[in-house]
Tab-separated table of C-alpha atoms in Angstrom:
chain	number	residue	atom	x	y	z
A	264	UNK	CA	9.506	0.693	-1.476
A	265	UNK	CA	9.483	4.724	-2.249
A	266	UNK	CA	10.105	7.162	0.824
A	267	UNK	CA	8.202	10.687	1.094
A	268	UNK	CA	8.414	12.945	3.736
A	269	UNK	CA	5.049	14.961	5.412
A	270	UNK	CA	4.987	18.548	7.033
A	271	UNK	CA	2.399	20.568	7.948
A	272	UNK	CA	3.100	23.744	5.636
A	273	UNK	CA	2.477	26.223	7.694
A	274	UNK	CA	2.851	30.401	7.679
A	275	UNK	CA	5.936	29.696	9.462
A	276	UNK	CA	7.169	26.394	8.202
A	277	UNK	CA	10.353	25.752	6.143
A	278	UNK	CA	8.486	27.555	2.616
A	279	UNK	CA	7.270	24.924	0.394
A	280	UNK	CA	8.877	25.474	-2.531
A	281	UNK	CA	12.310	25.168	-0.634
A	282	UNK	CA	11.269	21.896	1.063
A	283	UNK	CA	10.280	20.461	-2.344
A	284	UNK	CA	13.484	21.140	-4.361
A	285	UNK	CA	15.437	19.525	-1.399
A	286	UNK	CA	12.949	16.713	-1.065
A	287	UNK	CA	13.613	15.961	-4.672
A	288	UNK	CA	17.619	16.676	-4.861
A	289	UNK	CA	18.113	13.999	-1.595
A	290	UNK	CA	16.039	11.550	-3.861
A	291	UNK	CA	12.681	11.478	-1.976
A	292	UNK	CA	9.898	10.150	-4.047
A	293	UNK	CA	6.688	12.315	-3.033
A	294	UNK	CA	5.903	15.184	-0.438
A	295	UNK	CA	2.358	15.202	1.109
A	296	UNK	CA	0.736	18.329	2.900
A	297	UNK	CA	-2.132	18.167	5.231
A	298	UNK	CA	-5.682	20.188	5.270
A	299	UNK	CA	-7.870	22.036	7.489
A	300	UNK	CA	-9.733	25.151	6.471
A	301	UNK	CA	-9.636	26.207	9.931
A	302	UNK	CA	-10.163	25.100	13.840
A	303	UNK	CA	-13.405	26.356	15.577
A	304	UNK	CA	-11.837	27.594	19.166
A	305	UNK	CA	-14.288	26.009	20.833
A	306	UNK	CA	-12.091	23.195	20.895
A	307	UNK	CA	-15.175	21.175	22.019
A	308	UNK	CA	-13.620	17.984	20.083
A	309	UNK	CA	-10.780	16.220	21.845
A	310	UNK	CA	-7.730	15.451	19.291
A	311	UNK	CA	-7.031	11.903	18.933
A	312	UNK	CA	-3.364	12.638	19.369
A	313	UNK	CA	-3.057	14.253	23.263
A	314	UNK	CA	-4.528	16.982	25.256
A	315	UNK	CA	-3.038	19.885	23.543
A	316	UNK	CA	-3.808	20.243	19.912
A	317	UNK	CA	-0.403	21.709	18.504
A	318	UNK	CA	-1.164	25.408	16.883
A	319	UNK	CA	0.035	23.851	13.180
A	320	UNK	CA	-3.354	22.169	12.627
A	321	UNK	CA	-4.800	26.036	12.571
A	322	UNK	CA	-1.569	27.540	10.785
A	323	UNK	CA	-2.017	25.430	7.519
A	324	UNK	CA	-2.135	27.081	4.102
A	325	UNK	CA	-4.508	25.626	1.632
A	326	UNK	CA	-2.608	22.053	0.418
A	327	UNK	CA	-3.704	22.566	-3.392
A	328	UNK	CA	-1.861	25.959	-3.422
A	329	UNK	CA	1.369	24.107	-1.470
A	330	UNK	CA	1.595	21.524	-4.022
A	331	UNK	CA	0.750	23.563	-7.095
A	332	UNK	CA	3.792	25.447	-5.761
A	333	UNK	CA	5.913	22.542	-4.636
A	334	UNK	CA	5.011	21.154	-8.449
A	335	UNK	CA	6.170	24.075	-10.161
A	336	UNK	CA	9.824	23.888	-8.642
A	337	UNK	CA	10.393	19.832	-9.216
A	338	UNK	CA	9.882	17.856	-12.244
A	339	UNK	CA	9.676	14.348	-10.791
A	340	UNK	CA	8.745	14.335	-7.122
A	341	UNK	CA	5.543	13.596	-6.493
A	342	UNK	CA	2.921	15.847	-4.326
A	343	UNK	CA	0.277	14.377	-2.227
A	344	UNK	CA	-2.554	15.157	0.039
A	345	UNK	CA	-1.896	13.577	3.579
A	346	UNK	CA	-4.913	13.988	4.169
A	347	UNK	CA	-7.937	16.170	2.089
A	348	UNK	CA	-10.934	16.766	4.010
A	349	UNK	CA	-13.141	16.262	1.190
A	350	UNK	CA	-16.504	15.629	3.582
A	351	UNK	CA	-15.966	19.398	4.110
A	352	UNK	CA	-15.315	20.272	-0.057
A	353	UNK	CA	-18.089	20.760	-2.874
A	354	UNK	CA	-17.251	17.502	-4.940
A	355	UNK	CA	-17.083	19.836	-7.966
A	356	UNK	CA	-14.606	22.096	-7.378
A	357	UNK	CA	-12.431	19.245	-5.852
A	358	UNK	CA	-12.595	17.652	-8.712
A	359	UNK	CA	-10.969	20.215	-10.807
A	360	UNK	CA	-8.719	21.054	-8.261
A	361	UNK	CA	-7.200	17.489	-8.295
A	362	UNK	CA	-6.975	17.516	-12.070
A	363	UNK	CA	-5.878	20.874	-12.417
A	364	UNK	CA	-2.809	19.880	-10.613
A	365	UNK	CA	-2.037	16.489	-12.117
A	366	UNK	CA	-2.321	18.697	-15.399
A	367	UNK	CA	0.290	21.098	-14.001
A	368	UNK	CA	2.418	18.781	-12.262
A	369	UNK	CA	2.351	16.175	-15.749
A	370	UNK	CA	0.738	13.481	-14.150
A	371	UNK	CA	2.342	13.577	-10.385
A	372	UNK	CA	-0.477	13.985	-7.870
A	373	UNK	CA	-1.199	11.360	-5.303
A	374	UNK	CA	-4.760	12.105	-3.499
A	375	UNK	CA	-5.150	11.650	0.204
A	376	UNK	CA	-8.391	11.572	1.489
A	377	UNK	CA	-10.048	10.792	5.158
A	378	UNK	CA	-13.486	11.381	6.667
A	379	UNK	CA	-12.005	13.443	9.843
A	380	UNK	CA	-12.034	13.461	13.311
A	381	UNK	CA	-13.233	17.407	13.936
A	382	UNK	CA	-17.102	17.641	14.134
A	383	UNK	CA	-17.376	21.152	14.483
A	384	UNK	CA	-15.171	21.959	11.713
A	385	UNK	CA	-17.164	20.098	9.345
A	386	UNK	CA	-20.673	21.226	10.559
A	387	UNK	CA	-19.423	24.228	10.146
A	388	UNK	CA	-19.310	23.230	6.188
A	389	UNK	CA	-22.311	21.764	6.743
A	390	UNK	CA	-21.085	18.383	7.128
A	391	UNK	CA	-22.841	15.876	10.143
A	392	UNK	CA	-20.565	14.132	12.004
A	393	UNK	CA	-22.167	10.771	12.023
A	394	UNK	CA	-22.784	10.561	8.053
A	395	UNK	CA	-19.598	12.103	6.978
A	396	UNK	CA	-18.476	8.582	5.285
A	397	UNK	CA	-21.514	7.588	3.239
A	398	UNK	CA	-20.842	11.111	2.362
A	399	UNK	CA	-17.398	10.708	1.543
A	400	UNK	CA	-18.038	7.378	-0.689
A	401	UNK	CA	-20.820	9.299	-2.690
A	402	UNK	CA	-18.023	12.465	-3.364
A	403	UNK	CA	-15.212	10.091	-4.475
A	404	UNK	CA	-17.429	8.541	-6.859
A	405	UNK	CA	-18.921	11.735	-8.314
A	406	UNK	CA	-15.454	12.714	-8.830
A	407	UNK	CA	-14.378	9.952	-10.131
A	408	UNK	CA	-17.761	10.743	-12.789
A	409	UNK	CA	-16.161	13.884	-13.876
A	410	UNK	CA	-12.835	12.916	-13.941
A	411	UNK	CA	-13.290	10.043	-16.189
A	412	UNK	CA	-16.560	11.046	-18.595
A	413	UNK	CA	-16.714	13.645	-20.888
A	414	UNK	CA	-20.331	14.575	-19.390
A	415	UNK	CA	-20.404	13.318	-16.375
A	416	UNK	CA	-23.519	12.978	-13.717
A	417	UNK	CA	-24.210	11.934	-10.276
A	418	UNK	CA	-27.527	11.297	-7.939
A	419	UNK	CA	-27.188	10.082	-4.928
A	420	UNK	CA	-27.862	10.784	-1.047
A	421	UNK	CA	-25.666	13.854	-0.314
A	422	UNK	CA	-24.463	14.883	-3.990
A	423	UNK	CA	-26.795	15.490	-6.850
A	424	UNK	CA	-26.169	16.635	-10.570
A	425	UNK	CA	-26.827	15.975	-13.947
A	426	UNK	CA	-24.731	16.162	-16.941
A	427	UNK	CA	-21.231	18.834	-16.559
A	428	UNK	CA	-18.448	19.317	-18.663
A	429	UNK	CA	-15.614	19.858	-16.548
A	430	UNK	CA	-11.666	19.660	-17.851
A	431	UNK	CA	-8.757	19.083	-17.704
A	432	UNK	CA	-9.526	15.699	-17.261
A	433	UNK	CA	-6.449	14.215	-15.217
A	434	UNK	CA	-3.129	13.344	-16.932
A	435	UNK	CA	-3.312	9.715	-14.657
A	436	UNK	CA	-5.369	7.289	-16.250
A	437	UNK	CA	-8.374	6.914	-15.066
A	438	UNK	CA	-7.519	9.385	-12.529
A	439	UNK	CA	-4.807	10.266	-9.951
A	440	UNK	CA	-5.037	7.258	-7.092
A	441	UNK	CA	-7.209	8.005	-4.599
A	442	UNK	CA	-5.648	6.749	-0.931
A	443	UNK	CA	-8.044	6.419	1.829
A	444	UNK	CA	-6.634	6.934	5.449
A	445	UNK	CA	-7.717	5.025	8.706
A	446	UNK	CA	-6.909	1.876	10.332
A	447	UNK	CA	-10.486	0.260	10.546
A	448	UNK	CA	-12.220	-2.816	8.917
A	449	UNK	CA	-14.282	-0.010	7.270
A	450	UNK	CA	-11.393	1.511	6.063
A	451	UNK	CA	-10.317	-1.818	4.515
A	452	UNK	CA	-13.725	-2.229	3.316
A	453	UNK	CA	-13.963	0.930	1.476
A	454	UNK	CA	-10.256	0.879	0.112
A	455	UNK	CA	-11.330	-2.539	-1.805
A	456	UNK	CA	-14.885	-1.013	-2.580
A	457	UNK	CA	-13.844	2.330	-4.050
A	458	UNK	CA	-10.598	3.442	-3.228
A	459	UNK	CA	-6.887	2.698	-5.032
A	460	UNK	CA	-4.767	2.215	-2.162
A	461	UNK	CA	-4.708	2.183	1.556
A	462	UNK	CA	-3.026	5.096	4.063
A	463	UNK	CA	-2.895	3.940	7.220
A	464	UNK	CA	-0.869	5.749	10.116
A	465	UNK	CA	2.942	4.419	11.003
A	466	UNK	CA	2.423	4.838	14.644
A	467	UNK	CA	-0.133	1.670	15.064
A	468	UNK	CA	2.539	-0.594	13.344
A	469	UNK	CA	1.016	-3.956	14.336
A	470	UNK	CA	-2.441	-2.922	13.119
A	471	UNK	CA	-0.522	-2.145	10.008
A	472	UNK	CA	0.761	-5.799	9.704
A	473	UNK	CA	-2.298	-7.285	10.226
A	474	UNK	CA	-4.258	-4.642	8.283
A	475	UNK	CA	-2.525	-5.602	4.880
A	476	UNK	CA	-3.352	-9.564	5.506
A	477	UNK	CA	-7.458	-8.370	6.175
A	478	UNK	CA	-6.808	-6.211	3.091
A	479	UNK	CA	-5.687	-8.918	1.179
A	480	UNK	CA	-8.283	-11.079	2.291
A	481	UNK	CA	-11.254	-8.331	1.645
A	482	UNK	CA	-9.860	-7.740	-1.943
A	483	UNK	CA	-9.724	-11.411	-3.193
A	484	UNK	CA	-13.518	-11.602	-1.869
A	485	UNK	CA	-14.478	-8.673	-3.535
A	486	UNK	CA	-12.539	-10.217	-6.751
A	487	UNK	CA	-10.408	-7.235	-6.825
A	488	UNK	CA	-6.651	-7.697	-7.649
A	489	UNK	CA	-4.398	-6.209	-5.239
A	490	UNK	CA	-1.918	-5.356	-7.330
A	491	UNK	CA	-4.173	-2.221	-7.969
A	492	UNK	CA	-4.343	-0.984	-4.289
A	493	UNK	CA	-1.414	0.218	-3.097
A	494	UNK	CA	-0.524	0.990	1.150
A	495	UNK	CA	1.379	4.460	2.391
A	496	UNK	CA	2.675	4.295	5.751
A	497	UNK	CA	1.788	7.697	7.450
A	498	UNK	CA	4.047	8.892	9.233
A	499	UNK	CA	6.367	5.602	9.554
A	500	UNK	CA	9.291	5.863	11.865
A	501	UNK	CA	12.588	7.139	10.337
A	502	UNK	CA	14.821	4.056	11.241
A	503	UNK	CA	16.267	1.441	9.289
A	504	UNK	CA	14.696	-1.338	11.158
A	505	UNK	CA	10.876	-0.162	10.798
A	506	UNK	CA	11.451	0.984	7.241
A	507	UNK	CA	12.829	-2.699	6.226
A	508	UNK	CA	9.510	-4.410	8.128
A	509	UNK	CA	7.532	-2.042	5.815
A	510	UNK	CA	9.213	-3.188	2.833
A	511	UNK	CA	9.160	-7.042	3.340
A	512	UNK	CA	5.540	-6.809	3.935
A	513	UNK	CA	4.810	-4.896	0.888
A	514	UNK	CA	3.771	-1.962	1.685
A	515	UNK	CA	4.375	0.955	-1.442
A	516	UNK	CA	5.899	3.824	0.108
A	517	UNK	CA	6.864	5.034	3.643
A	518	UNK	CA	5.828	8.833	4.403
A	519	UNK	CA	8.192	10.659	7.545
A	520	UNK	CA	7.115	13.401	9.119
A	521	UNK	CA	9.077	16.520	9.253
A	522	UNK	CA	8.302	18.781	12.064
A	523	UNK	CA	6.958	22.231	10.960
A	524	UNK	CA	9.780	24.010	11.809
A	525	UNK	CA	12.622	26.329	9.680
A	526	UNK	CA	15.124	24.977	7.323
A	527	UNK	CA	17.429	25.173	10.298
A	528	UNK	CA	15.954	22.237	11.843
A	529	UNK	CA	14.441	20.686	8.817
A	530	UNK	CA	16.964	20.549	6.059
A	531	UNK	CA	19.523	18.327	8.407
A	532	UNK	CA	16.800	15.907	9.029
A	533	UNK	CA	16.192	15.488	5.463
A	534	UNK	CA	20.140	14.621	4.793
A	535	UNK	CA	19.673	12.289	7.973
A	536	UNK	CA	16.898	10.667	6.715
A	537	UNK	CA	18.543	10.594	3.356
A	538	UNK	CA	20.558	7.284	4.453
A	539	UNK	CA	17.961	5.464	4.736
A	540	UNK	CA	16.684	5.354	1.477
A	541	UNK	CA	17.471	2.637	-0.661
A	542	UNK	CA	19.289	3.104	-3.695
């Protein structure tokens, strides 16, 4: 099993480029940034995770510009989206954002994705709340048009065009894997139908456990081999116990979250955390 680590990069966060370097000197396989464009103070959505929604989620610089930087300063850690908001991107321009930075990285992007739990951030991009995932499933499969066809088209519901040429195509062949958050028998469901691996959250272990025996179950009924799906624990719990329950039941890689704080407080977690990993 691979271990990453997760931190809201932030405008005043450990800088990026430091975090990544000493990600990848303590031997941590990927680093994963988060995304939103902004937070509408209306604050009229609750936030799944308490009362108070912590002032990080509307500090966040844009994750394609963290881990084109975090890239540039590492040759083999990985970068990652944890998560991209892509019901609240043009399909398009994500597109060549993703392969623009597996180019640059040589082959080392990882792409979170998740439908979102803000409504009036995403109708503010135009997005309705209660469509956002047929809406998600027709922009991963444009994408995946355009990063995999020389001219590439898409009609659908939500996105429509015909023939582009669009490059770089992705160093990852067919594309950099696409990981699709949530917990959910949807999720599941849409993982086998159009995703390449699951990204469920650490903090629901036993829906975790029992998660990666439905997704086994959807995959062989769908006649897809699992073997091409893989699972990221989000934000799994940085102890020796959970970590080992992760690995014996398969999952790929474990993802700890760092608190969005100065190197101060964040560099001697990282050479805590560092004994855990498995050599």
């Amino acid at each position: 099993m691979h271990h990453g680590v997760f931190i809201f990069a932030t405008d005043f966060a450990v800088p990026i480029d430091e975090l990544a370097r000493a990600a990848e000197q303590r031997g941590f396989e990927s680093l994963f940034v988060p995304e939103h464009t902004h937070i509408p103070a209306s604050r009229r959505t609750p936030w799944p995770g308490g009362p108070s929604l912590p002032r990080e989620y509307w500090h966040t610089l844009d994750p394609f510009v963290s881990l084109a930087t975090a890239a540039a300063v590492t040759t083999r850690l990985k970068v990652g989206t944890g998560i991209c908001l892509i019901i609240e991107r043009d399909p398009i321009t994500t597109a060549k954002e993703v392969a623009s930075l597996d180019f640059v990285s040589g082959g080392r992007m990882l792409f979170g994705i998740g439908g979102g739990w803000n409504a009036e951030e995403m109708e503010n991009h135009g997005t309705d709340f209660k469509s956002r995932f047929r809406l998600l499933r027709e922009r991963v499969l444009a994408m995946k048009e355009i990063w995999t066809k020389e001219e590439a088209a898409f009609h659908g519901e939500f996105v429509n065009f015909d023939p582009i040429w669009s490059h770089p195509k992705p160093v990852q062949k067919p594309h950099p894997p696409v990981l699709l958050g949530g917990e959910s028998g949807h999720t599941l469901q849409r993982v086998v139908d159009f995703c390449d691996g699951w990204f469920p959250r650490g903090r629901n272990a036993d829906r975790v456990l029992t998660g990666l025996a439905e997704l086994k179950e959807r995959a062989a009924k769908a006649g897809r081999d699992m073997k091409t799906i893989s699972t990221s624990v989000f934000g799994a719990a940085p102890d020796a116990a959970t970590l080992d329950t992760w690995a014996a039941a398969g999952v790929t890689r474990a993802i700890l979250r760092l608190p969005p704080e100065g190197r101060d407080k964040v560099l001697p977690l990282l050479d805590q955390w560092t004994k855990l990993l498995k050599k």
